[in-house]
Amino acid sequence: IEGDLALRIKPTRPYCLFTQYTDDRERTASTLRGDFYITGDRGFQDEDGYIWLVGRRDDIINSAGYRIGPFEVENALLEHDAVVEAAVVSPDPIRGEVVKAFVVLAPEYISHDQEALIKELQDYVKTVTAPYKYPRKMEFVPHLPKTISGKIRRNELRKKEWGQA
């Protein structure tokens, strides 16, 4: 069963763990439940006791009643030789969400027929993950927006898709 990931912070808070949002008590309070700090991540525990990260709560895509974590779709795309980098977001906040992938291609695939390559990548993802998770929309880009630490700025991609960029 998928759920929110949390860390026990009482009686002893782990060293170097988040303590509060500056000047925002409400937001700080929303991250605390009893003795636990809610990380904002979603995950599940398998039969062997391992915890698997599904994605950030605000990155989860709800498509046709399915909750889809972007990391699984991105990892499936990254297994294909054509893909150097990938980021998955939901392109429509109003009518419902579908999976859209932004893909940076390997140099030797840039001149390939784009429609055929999109179909190939979609079919590949269907074989690696549950078929309903495949990206129904795909856009090839020269690079992905990133933070200084190298994390993909999904928020920028969502804003671009939602016409707010």
Backbone as a chain_set.jsonl record, in Angstrom:
{"seq": "IEGDLALRIKPTRPYCLFTQYTDDRERTASTLRGDFYITGDRGFQDEDGYIWLVGRRDDIINSAGYRIGPFEVENALLEHDAVVEAAVVSPDPIRGEVVKAFVVLAPEYISHDQEALIKELQDYVKTVTAPYKYPRKMEFVPHLPKTISGKIRRNELRKKEWGQA", "coords": {"N": [[0.848, -1.179, 0.0], [0.588, 2.141, -0.9], [1.87, 5.143, 0.581], [2.366, 8.151, 2.627], [5.725, 9.025, 3.352], [7.448, 9.085, 6.428], [9.402, 10.382, 9.155], [10.446, 9.468, 12.388], [10.631, 11.855, 14.88], [10.663, 12.322, 17.534], [11.599, 10.875, 20.633], [14.022, 12.128, 20.051], [15.296, 14.313, 17.74], [16.624, 13.595, 14.565], [19.991, 14.435, 13.704], [20.73, 17.263, 11.708], [18.283, 17.355, 10.413], [15.446, 18.838, 8.879], [13.954, 21.599, 10.566], [12.155, 23.793, 10.652], [10.027, 25.925, 8.602], [11.077, 29.069, 7.665], [9.58, 31.789, 9.2], [6.965, 30.756, 8.793], [4.698, 29.313, 10.287], [2.333, 27.825, 9.911], [2.837, 26.275, 7.615], [5.01, 24.81, 8.554], [3.732, 23.387, 10.636], [2.067, 21.778, 9.092], [3.738, 19.797, 8.237], [4.15, 18.123, 10.305], [3.115, 15.358, 12.252], [2.045, 14.242, 15.106], [4.558, 12.379, 16.558], [6.035, 12.441, 14.257], [7.764, 13.537, 11.29], [6.597, 14.55, 8.251], [7.738, 13.799, 5.164], [7.023, 14.557, 2.573], [7.347, 12.858, 0.566], [6.266, 9.961, -1.293], [5.707, 6.481, -0.889], [6.216, 2.882, -0.625], [6.23, -0.221, 1.236], [7.833, -3.239, 0.6], [7.338, -6.882, 0.488], [9.621, -7.891, 1.664], [10.372, -5.981, 3.431], [11.696, -3.771, 2.486], [11.788, -0.293, 1.7], [10.321, 1.578, -0.82], [10.706, 4.344, -2.885], [8.244, 6.273, -4.383], [7.744, 8.809, -5.346], [7.739, 12.437, -5.115], [5.11, 13.865, -3.223], [3.79, 16.028, -4.46], [4.511, 15.576, -7.055], [3.306, 13.309, -7.976], [1.292, 11.761, -10.4], [-2.051, 11.738, -11.25], [-3.855, 9.757, -13.121], [-6.555, 8.775, -14.943], [-7.597, 7.542, -12.67], [-5.436, 6.128, -11.73], [-2.502, 6.257, -9.73], [0.494, 7.596, -10.496], [3.91, 7.447, -10.187], [6.511, 9.631, -11.096], [9.216, 8.819, -11.217], [9.447, 6.063, -11.79], [8.561, 5.892, -14.443], [10.387, 7.604, -15.677], [12.782, 6.204, -15.148], [12.313, 3.894, -16.647], [12.306, 4.975, -19.238], [14.962, 5.869, -19.316], [16.356, 3.513, -19.53], [16.353, 2.903, -22.185], [18.341, 3.053, -25.119], [18.195, 5.405, -26.628], [17.7, 7.49, -24.934], [19.009, 10.064, -22.965], [18.443, 11.769, -20.839], [15.484, 12.209, -18.826], [12.343, 13.601, -17.899], [9.302, 13.527, -16.19], [6.034, 14.8, -16.159], [2.746, 16.122, -15.32], [0.662, 17.339, -17.775], [-1.845, 18.71, -17.752], [-3.677, 20.479, -15.57], [-6.403, 20.849, -15.177], [-8.338, 19.399, -16.809], [-7.759, 16.834, -16.119], [-5.131, 14.522, -15.636], [-2.441, 13.412, -17.637], [0.371, 11.393, -18.492], [3.289, 13.053, -19.336], [6.328, 13.138, -21.017], [9.454, 14.723, -20.993], [12.192, 14.555, -22.993], [15.651, 14.114, -23.375], [17.578, 13.406, -26.046], [19.993, 10.904, -27.033], [22.895, 11.773, -28.918], [23.133, 10.302, -31.369], [20.519, 9.666, -31.987], [19.094, 11.914, -32.571], [18.55, 12.678, -35.22], [16.685, 10.825, -36.008], [13.413, 9.689, -37.119], [10.97, 11.453, -35.538], [8.273, 10.878, -34.749], [8.145, 8.101, -35.064], [10.096, 7.358, -33.232], [8.985, 8.286, -30.837], [6.777, 6.539, -30.64], [8.182, 4.117, -30.425], [9.521, 4.502, -27.962], [7.309, 4.802, -26.25], [6.127, 2.251, -26.497], [8.218, 0.746, -25.46], [8.322, 1.591, -22.754], [5.889, 0.537, -21.911], [6.524, -2.152, -21.825], [8.294, -2.318, -19.734], [7.161, -1.204, -17.45], [3.936, -1.026, -15.793], [1.436, -1.073, -18.283], [-0.378, 1.154, -18.33], [1.094, 3.3, -17.45], [2.647, 4.499, -19.38], [4.098, 7.291, -21.201], [1.803, 9.405, -22.57], [2.097, 11.697, -23.928], [4.909, 13.251, -25.435], [7.934, 15.052, -25.571], [10.777, 16.084, -27.263], [13.692, 17.537, -26.068], [16.486, 19.863, -25.887], [17.797, 20.085, -23.454], [17.226, 19.684, -19.884], [15.637, 21.718, -17.404], [17.451, 22.555, -14.491], [18.324, 22.53, -10.974], [20.925, 24.152, -9.038], [22.12, 22.064, -7.705], [21.67, 19.991, -9.417], [19.177, 18.762, -9.566], [16.161, 18.024, -11.281], [14.038, 20.568, -12.407], [10.996, 20.235, -12.057], [8.807, 21.824, -11.613], [9.175, 24.03, -13.298], [8.847, 22.781, -15.767], [6.18, 21.944, -15.552], [4.923, 24.468, -15.35], [5.538, 25.48, -17.863], [4.069, 23.73, -19.451], [1.497, 24.283, -18.572], [1.109, 26.748, -19.53], [2.137, 28.926, -18.148], [4.645, 29.851, -18.178]], "CA": [[0.0, 0.0, 0.0], [1.361, 3.382, -1.007], [1.526, 6.154, 1.575], [3.34, 9.205, 2.916], [6.896, 8.621, 4.121], [7.61, 9.93, 7.609], [10.53, 10.079, 10.038], [10.171, 9.731, 13.799], [11.493, 12.95, 15.34], [10.609, 12.417, 18.993], [12.04, 11.94, 21.525], [15.257, 12.777, 19.612], [15.296, 14.693, 16.323], [17.893, 13.26, 13.905], [20.896, 15.544, 13.414], [20.664, 17.87, 10.366], [16.962, 17.224, 9.808], [14.582, 20.014, 8.816], [13.324, 21.987, 11.83], [10.996, 24.652, 10.414], [10.048, 26.893, 7.516], [11.291, 30.404, 8.212], [8.414, 32.682, 9.242], [5.756, 30.115, 8.265], [4.298, 28.305, 11.284], [1.305, 26.945, 9.343], [3.486, 25.305, 6.722], [5.783, 23.924, 9.424], [2.776, 22.503, 11.315], [1.521, 20.814, 8.127], [4.711, 18.718, 8.02], [4.292, 17.354, 11.543], [1.975, 14.571, 12.733], [2.465, 13.569, 16.333], [6.008, 12.224, 16.698], [6.603, 12.219, 12.933], [7.956, 14.569, 10.274], [6.121, 14.059, 6.96], [8.783, 14.259, 4.241], [6.504, 15.016, 1.28], [7.592, 11.77, -0.378], [5.329, 8.834, -1.266], [6.415, 5.226, -1.07], [5.571, 1.676, -0.104], [7.144, -1.222, 1.775], [7.59, -4.524, -0.05], [7.211, -8.055, 1.353], [10.89, -8.112, 2.365], [10.61, -4.888, 4.364], [12.366, -2.638, 1.846], [10.926, 0.847, 1.399], [10.525, 2.045, -2.189], [10.25, 5.706, -3.139], [7.414, 6.422, -5.573], [7.975, 10.171, -5.827], [7.273, 13.512, -4.241], [3.647, 13.932, -3.193], [3.315, 16.99, -5.452], [4.899, 15.123, -8.392], [2.506, 12.145, -8.347], [0.339, 12.042, -11.469], [-3.289, 10.983, -11.114], [-4.338, 9.609, -14.49], [-7.616, 7.775, -15.084], [-7.74, 6.821, -11.408], [-4.158, 5.524, -11.337], [-1.492, 7.164, -9.182], [1.724, 7.247, -11.204], [5.11, 8.153, -9.755], [7.311, 9.96, -12.273], [10.529, 8.173, -11.236], [9.38, 4.764, -12.459], [8.459, 6.135, -15.887], [11.684, 8.157, -16.089], [13.774, 5.121, -15.143], [12.035, 3.036, -17.802], [12.808, 5.682, -20.423], [16.43, 5.924, -19.266], [16.909, 2.21, -19.918], [16.414, 2.847, -23.649], [19.577, 3.652, -25.631], [17.963, 6.717, -27.232], [17.417, 8.505, -23.911], [20.094, 10.508, -22.09], [17.761, 12.284, -19.648], [14.032, 12.271, -18.964], [11.555, 14.133, -16.788], [7.892, 13.259, -16.423], [5.112, 15.686, -15.444], [1.361, 16.078, -15.795], [0.495, 18.566, -18.537], [-3.13, 19.4, -17.698], [-4.172, 20.494, -14.2], [-7.849, 21.055, -15.098], [-9.132, 18.333, -17.428], [-7.25, 15.527, -15.741], [-3.71, 14.452, -15.906], [-1.834, 12.311, -18.37], [1.823, 11.402, -18.329], [4.058, 13.659, -20.421], [7.772, 13.021, -20.808], [10.423, 15.571, -21.686], [13.293, 13.622, -23.218], [16.885, 14.545, -24.036], [18.023, 12.255, -26.838], [21.403, 10.652, -27.315], [23.203, 12.436, -30.195], [22.905, 9.458, -32.547], [19.079, 9.508, -32.221], [18.478, 13.218, -32.834], [18.08, 12.757, -36.605], [15.673, 9.795, -36.262], [12.027, 10.108, -37.287], [10.493, 11.704, -34.175], [7.023, 10.157, -34.466], [8.479, 6.682, -34.904], [10.854, 7.22, -31.988], [8.017, 8.425, -29.741], [6.045, 5.264, -30.569], [9.121, 3.111, -29.921], [9.733, 4.749, -26.534], [6.061, 4.482, -25.555], [6.013, 0.79, -26.456], [9.255, 0.242, -24.554], [7.886, 1.836, -21.372], [4.816, -0.419, -21.624], [7.098, -3.472, -21.527], [9.112, -2.229, -18.522], [6.278, -0.861, -16.331], [2.528, -1.304, -16.104], [1.134, -0.373, -19.534], [-1.088, 2.426, -18.16], [2.027, 4.346, -17.02], [3.462, 5.037, -20.473], [3.834, 8.708, -21.485], [0.914, 9.609, -23.709], [2.67, 12.834, -24.648], [6.368, 13.257, -25.322], [8.585, 16.174, -26.255], [12.235, 16.011, -27.243], [14.264, 18.837, -25.7], [17.956, 19.82, -25.882], [18.255, 19.938, -22.069], [16.187, 19.834, -18.868], [15.983, 22.739, -16.413], [17.94, 21.93, -13.257], [18.799, 23.373, -9.882], [22.383, 24.163, -8.911], [22.56, 20.739, -7.253], [21.441, 19.013, -10.474], [17.828, 18.198, -9.554], [15.303, 18.521, -12.355], [13.022, 21.528, -11.958], [9.705, 19.812, -12.606], [7.879, 22.943, -11.536], [9.341, 24.809, -14.538], [8.243, 22.017, -16.86], [4.725, 22.039, -15.376], [4.505, 25.833, -15.707], [5.626, 25.567, -19.327], [2.933, 22.977, -19.981], [0.239, 24.918, -18.183], [1.068, 28.065, -20.145], [2.453, 29.954, -17.165], [6.073, 30.194, -18.266]], "C": [[0.889, 1.237, 0.0], [0.906, 4.373, 0.056], [2.604, 7.203, 1.717], [4.506, 8.63, 3.701], [7.095, 9.616, 5.256], [8.804, 9.454, 8.417], [10.126, 10.395, 11.471], [11.162, 10.788, 14.276], [11.468, 13.128, 16.853], [10.879, 11.038, 19.569], [13.288, 12.674, 21.041], [15.191, 13.05, 18.114], [16.638, 14.307, 15.707], [18.689, 14.519, 13.561], [20.743, 15.978, 11.96], [19.317, 17.684, 9.677], [16.224, 18.551, 9.886], [13.974, 20.315, 10.187], [12.102, 22.871, 11.617], [11.164, 25.448, 9.128], [10.185, 28.268, 8.155], [10.021, 31.243, 8.079], [7.142, 32.065, 8.653], [5.337, 28.968, 9.185], [3.266, 27.331, 10.734], [1.928, 25.866, 8.471], [4.321, 24.32, 7.531], [4.849, 22.92, 10.089], [2.222, 21.445, 10.371], [2.473, 19.653, 7.86], [4.86, 17.817, 9.239], [2.993, 16.638, 11.884], [2.44, 13.791, 13.946], [3.973, 13.568, 16.45], [6.728, 12.149, 15.352], [6.696, 13.489, 12.093], [7.549, 13.949, 8.941], [7.023, 14.658, 5.88], [8.257, 14.88, 2.951], [6.74, 13.99, 0.189], [6.514, 10.706, -0.22], [6.13, 7.573, -1.507], [5.601, 4.054, -0.573], [6.647, 0.731, 0.406], [6.81, -2.557, 1.127], [7.555, -5.659, 0.975], [8.467, -8.317, 2.175], [11.235, -6.984, 3.337], [11.331, -3.688, 3.768], [11.351, -1.538, 1.543], [11.319, 1.394, 0.031], [9.92, 3.439, -2.352], [9.454, 5.732, -4.44], [7.635, 7.799, -6.187], [7.533, 11.181, -4.793], [5.747, 13.577, -4.33], [3.129, 14.882, -4.273], [3.724, 16.632, -6.878], [4.05, 13.948, -8.877], [1.446, 12.569, -9.361], [-0.875, 11.143, -11.265], [-3.926, 10.927, -12.496], [-5.339, 8.46, -14.561], [-7.754, 6.919, -13.824], [-6.478, 6.129, -10.933], [-3.237, 6.605, -10.787], [-0.145, 6.714, -9.741], [2.867, 8.106, -10.691], [6.002, 8.418, -10.958], [8.622, 9.187, -12.358], [10.51, 6.841, -11.972], [9.33, 4.929, -13.976], [9.785, 6.676, -16.416], [12.745, 7.069, -16.151], [13.567, 4.17, -16.309], [12.555, 3.687, -19.08], [14.33, 5.666, -20.47], [17.094, 4.598, -19.619], [17.065, 2.087, -21.43], [17.652, 3.607, -24.129], [19.397, 5.065, -26.187], [17.904, 7.838, -26.2], [18.632, 8.784, -23.032], [19.521, 10.994, -20.762], [16.265, 12.303, -19.913], [13.418, 12.863, -17.707], [10.087, 13.971, -17.154], [7.051, 14.188, -15.551], [3.692, 15.433, -15.946], [1.068, 17.389, -16.513], [-0.825, 19.304, -18.376], [-3.73, 19.359, -16.301], [-5.694, 20.552, -14.089], [-8.638, 19.852, -15.608], [-8.728, 16.941, -16.984], [-5.829, 15.419, -16.217], [-3.361, 13.224, -16.739], [-0.337, 12.429, -18.149], [2.451, 12.043, -19.565], [5.529, 13.568, -20.064], [8.505, 14.06, -21.641], [11.684, 14.728, -21.784], [14.454, 14.316, -23.921], [17.431, 13.306, -24.738], [19.541, 12.137, -26.89], [21.692, 11.229, -28.704], [22.882, 11.597, -31.432], [21.425, 9.242, -32.867], [18.389, 10.815, -32.614], [17.905, 13.304, -34.248], [17.04, 11.684, -36.949], [14.292, 10.427, -36.467], [11.394, 10.242, -35.898], [9.223, 10.938, -33.833], [7.289, 8.671, -34.241], [9.219, 6.443, -33.591], [9.941, 7.368, -30.767], [7.262, 7.115, -29.552], [6.934, 4.171, -29.992], [9.337, 3.271, -28.413], [8.475, 4.442, -25.726], [5.897, 2.968, -25.416], [7.024, 0.187, -25.488], [8.829, 0.415, -23.095], [6.788, 0.848, -20.982], [5.36, -1.8, -21.28], [7.862, -3.483, -20.208], [8.262, -1.932, -17.284], [4.863, -1.319, -16.672], [2.145, -0.474, -17.331], [0.436, 0.978, -19.37], [-0.161, 3.581, -17.787], [2.774, 5.019, -18.177], [3.121, 6.506, -20.741], [2.985, 8.869, -22.744], [1.34, 10.808, -24.55], [4.174, 12.81, -24.425], [6.915, 14.429, -26.13], [10.092, 15.999, -26.128], [12.786, 17.417, -27.021], [15.787, 18.732, -25.682], [18.539, 19.636, -24.481], [17.058, 20.1, -21.132], [16.596, 20.926, -17.887], [16.363, 22.076, -15.092], [18.32, 22.975, -12.227], [20.322, 23.339, -9.883], [22.904, 22.791, -8.517], [22.249, 19.635, -8.26], [20.073, 18.354, -10.463], [17.01, 18.832, -10.677], [14.235, 19.436, -11.764], [11.687, 21.2, -12.621], [8.701, 20.958, -12.618], [7.967, 23.815, -12.786], [8.691, 24.096, -15.717], [6.719, 22.069, -16.769], [4.225, 23.425, -15.786], [4.52, 26.022, -17.224], [4.409, 24.888, -19.956], [1.614, 23.675, -19.712], [0.135, 26.34, -18.707], [1.358, 29.208, -19.194], [3.899, 30.408, -17.252], [6.291, 31.392, -19.156]], "O": [[1.818, 1.355, 0.798], [-0.276, 4.444, 0.394], [3.624, 7.166, 1.028], [4.304, 7.833, 4.617], [6.935, 10.823, 5.078], [9.172, 8.28, 8.375], [9.542, 11.443, 11.746], [12.373, 10.644, 14.103], [12.169, 13.984, 17.394], [10.39, 10.067, 18.992], [13.597, 13.745, 21.562], [15.048, 12.124, 17.315], [17.685, 14.649, 16.256], [18.119, 15.539, 13.174], [20.638, 15.131, 11.073], [19.228, 17.843, 8.459], [16.37, 19.296, 10.856], [13.533, 19.404, 10.888], [11.107, 22.72, 12.327], [12.274, 25.627, 8.627], [9.462, 28.583, 9.1], [9.465, 31.386, 6.99], [6.326, 32.781, 8.073], [5.592, 27.799, 8.892], [3.31, 26.142, 11.047], [1.584, 24.689, 8.579], [4.338, 23.126, 7.229], [5.142, 21.724, 10.106], [1.936, 20.327, 10.801], [2.06, 18.63, 7.312], [5.619, 16.849, 9.203], [1.911, 17.221, 11.818], [3.148, 12.792, 13.819], [4.603, 14.626, 16.443], [7.915, 11.825, 15.31], [5.848, 14.379, 12.166], [8.104, 12.924, 8.545], [7.066, 15.875, 5.703], [8.968, 15.648, 2.302], [6.384, 14.209, -0.968], [5.922, 10.563, 0.85], [7.117, 7.587, -2.242], [4.452, 4.203, -0.156], [7.821, 0.86, 0.059], [5.649, -2.967, 1.102], [7.721, -5.432, 2.174], [8.392, -8.897, 3.258], [12.276, -7.027, 3.993], [11.557, -2.694, 4.459], [10.209, -1.812, 1.177], [12.494, 1.641, -0.241], [8.765, 3.672, -1.997], [9.932, 5.269, -5.475], [7.704, 7.935, -7.408], [7.019, 10.827, -3.732], [5.171, 13.365, -5.397], [2.136, 14.579, -4.933], [3.324, 17.317, -7.819], [4.072, 13.623, -10.064], [0.79, 13.598, -9.201], [-0.738, 9.928, -11.125], [-4.469, 11.919, -12.982], [-5.002, 7.312, -14.272], [-8.0, 5.716, -13.907], [-6.457, 5.591, -9.826], [-3.191, 7.722, -11.303], [0.301, 5.594, -9.49], [2.809, 9.335, -10.747], [6.227, 7.515, -11.763], [9.102, 8.921, -13.46], [11.45, 6.52, -12.699], [9.986, 4.186, -14.706], [10.253, 6.259, -17.476], [13.524, 7.015, -17.103], [14.535, 3.69, -16.898], [13.174, 3.023, -19.91], [14.922, 5.474, -21.533], [18.274, 4.57, -19.969], [17.833, 1.249, -21.904], [17.971, 4.675, -23.608], [20.352, 5.841, -26.214], [18.042, 9.01, -26.55], [19.209, 7.874, -22.435], [20.044, 10.673, -19.695], [15.823, 12.4, -21.059], [13.909, 12.653, -16.598], [9.682, 14.243, -18.284], [7.315, 14.345, -14.359], [3.467, 14.644, -16.864], [1.211, 18.455, -15.914], [-0.927, 20.444, -18.829], [-4.239, 18.32, -15.88], [-6.231, 20.326, -13.004], [-9.512, 19.343, -14.907], [-9.313, 15.959, -17.44], [-5.393, 16.153, -17.104], [-3.925, 12.145, -16.556], [0.153, 13.453, -17.673], [2.183, 11.634, -20.694], [5.928, 13.885, -18.944], [8.221, 14.253, -22.823], [12.189, 14.242, -20.772], [14.272, 15.009, -24.922], [17.709, 12.289, -24.103], [20.267, 13.127, -26.805], [20.827, 11.181, -29.578], [22.41, 12.131, -32.435], [21.105, 8.686, -33.918], [17.206, 10.805, -32.957], [16.872, 13.943, -34.451], [16.562, 11.643, -38.083], [14.043, 11.554, -36.041], [11.293, 9.259, -35.164], [9.109, 10.401, -32.731], [6.723, 8.061, -33.333], [8.991, 5.437, -32.92], [10.106, 6.655, -29.778], [7.123, 6.635, -28.427], [6.487, 3.383, -29.158], [9.335, 2.285, -27.676], [8.564, 3.882, -24.633], [5.566, 2.47, -24.34], [6.717, -0.772, -24.78], [8.961, -0.511, -22.294], [6.759, 0.373, -19.846], [4.732, -2.542, -20.525], [8.06, -4.547, -19.621], [8.607, -2.363, -16.184], [4.632, -1.926, -17.717], [2.492, 0.705, -17.41], [0.638, 1.868, -20.196], [-0.589, 4.735, -17.805], [3.465, 6.015, -17.962], [1.981, 6.923, -20.533], [3.409, 8.51, -23.842], [0.99, 10.918, -25.725], [4.653, 12.403, -23.367], [6.428, 14.748, -27.215], [10.617, 15.792, -25.034], [12.393, 18.364, -27.702], [16.329, 17.645, -25.486], [19.637, 19.099, -24.327], [16.006, 20.593, -21.538], [17.778, 21.053, -17.567], [15.689, 21.156, -14.63], [18.597, 24.131, -12.548], [20.934, 22.585, -10.641], [23.991, 22.39, -8.934], [22.528, 18.466, -7.997], [19.822, 17.464, -11.276], [17.152, 20.017, -10.978], [13.612, 19.115, -10.752], [11.306, 21.813, -13.618], [7.858, 21.054, -13.509], [6.945, 24.288, -13.281], [8.06, 24.729, -16.564], [6.04, 22.221, -17.785], [3.221, 23.542, -16.488], [3.623, 26.647, -17.791], [3.8, 25.421, -20.884], [0.713, 23.651, -20.55], [-0.807, 27.061, -18.378], [0.887, 30.327, -19.396], [4.329, 31.263, -16.478], [7.429, 31.821, -19.347]]}, "num_chains": 1, "name": "protein.A"}
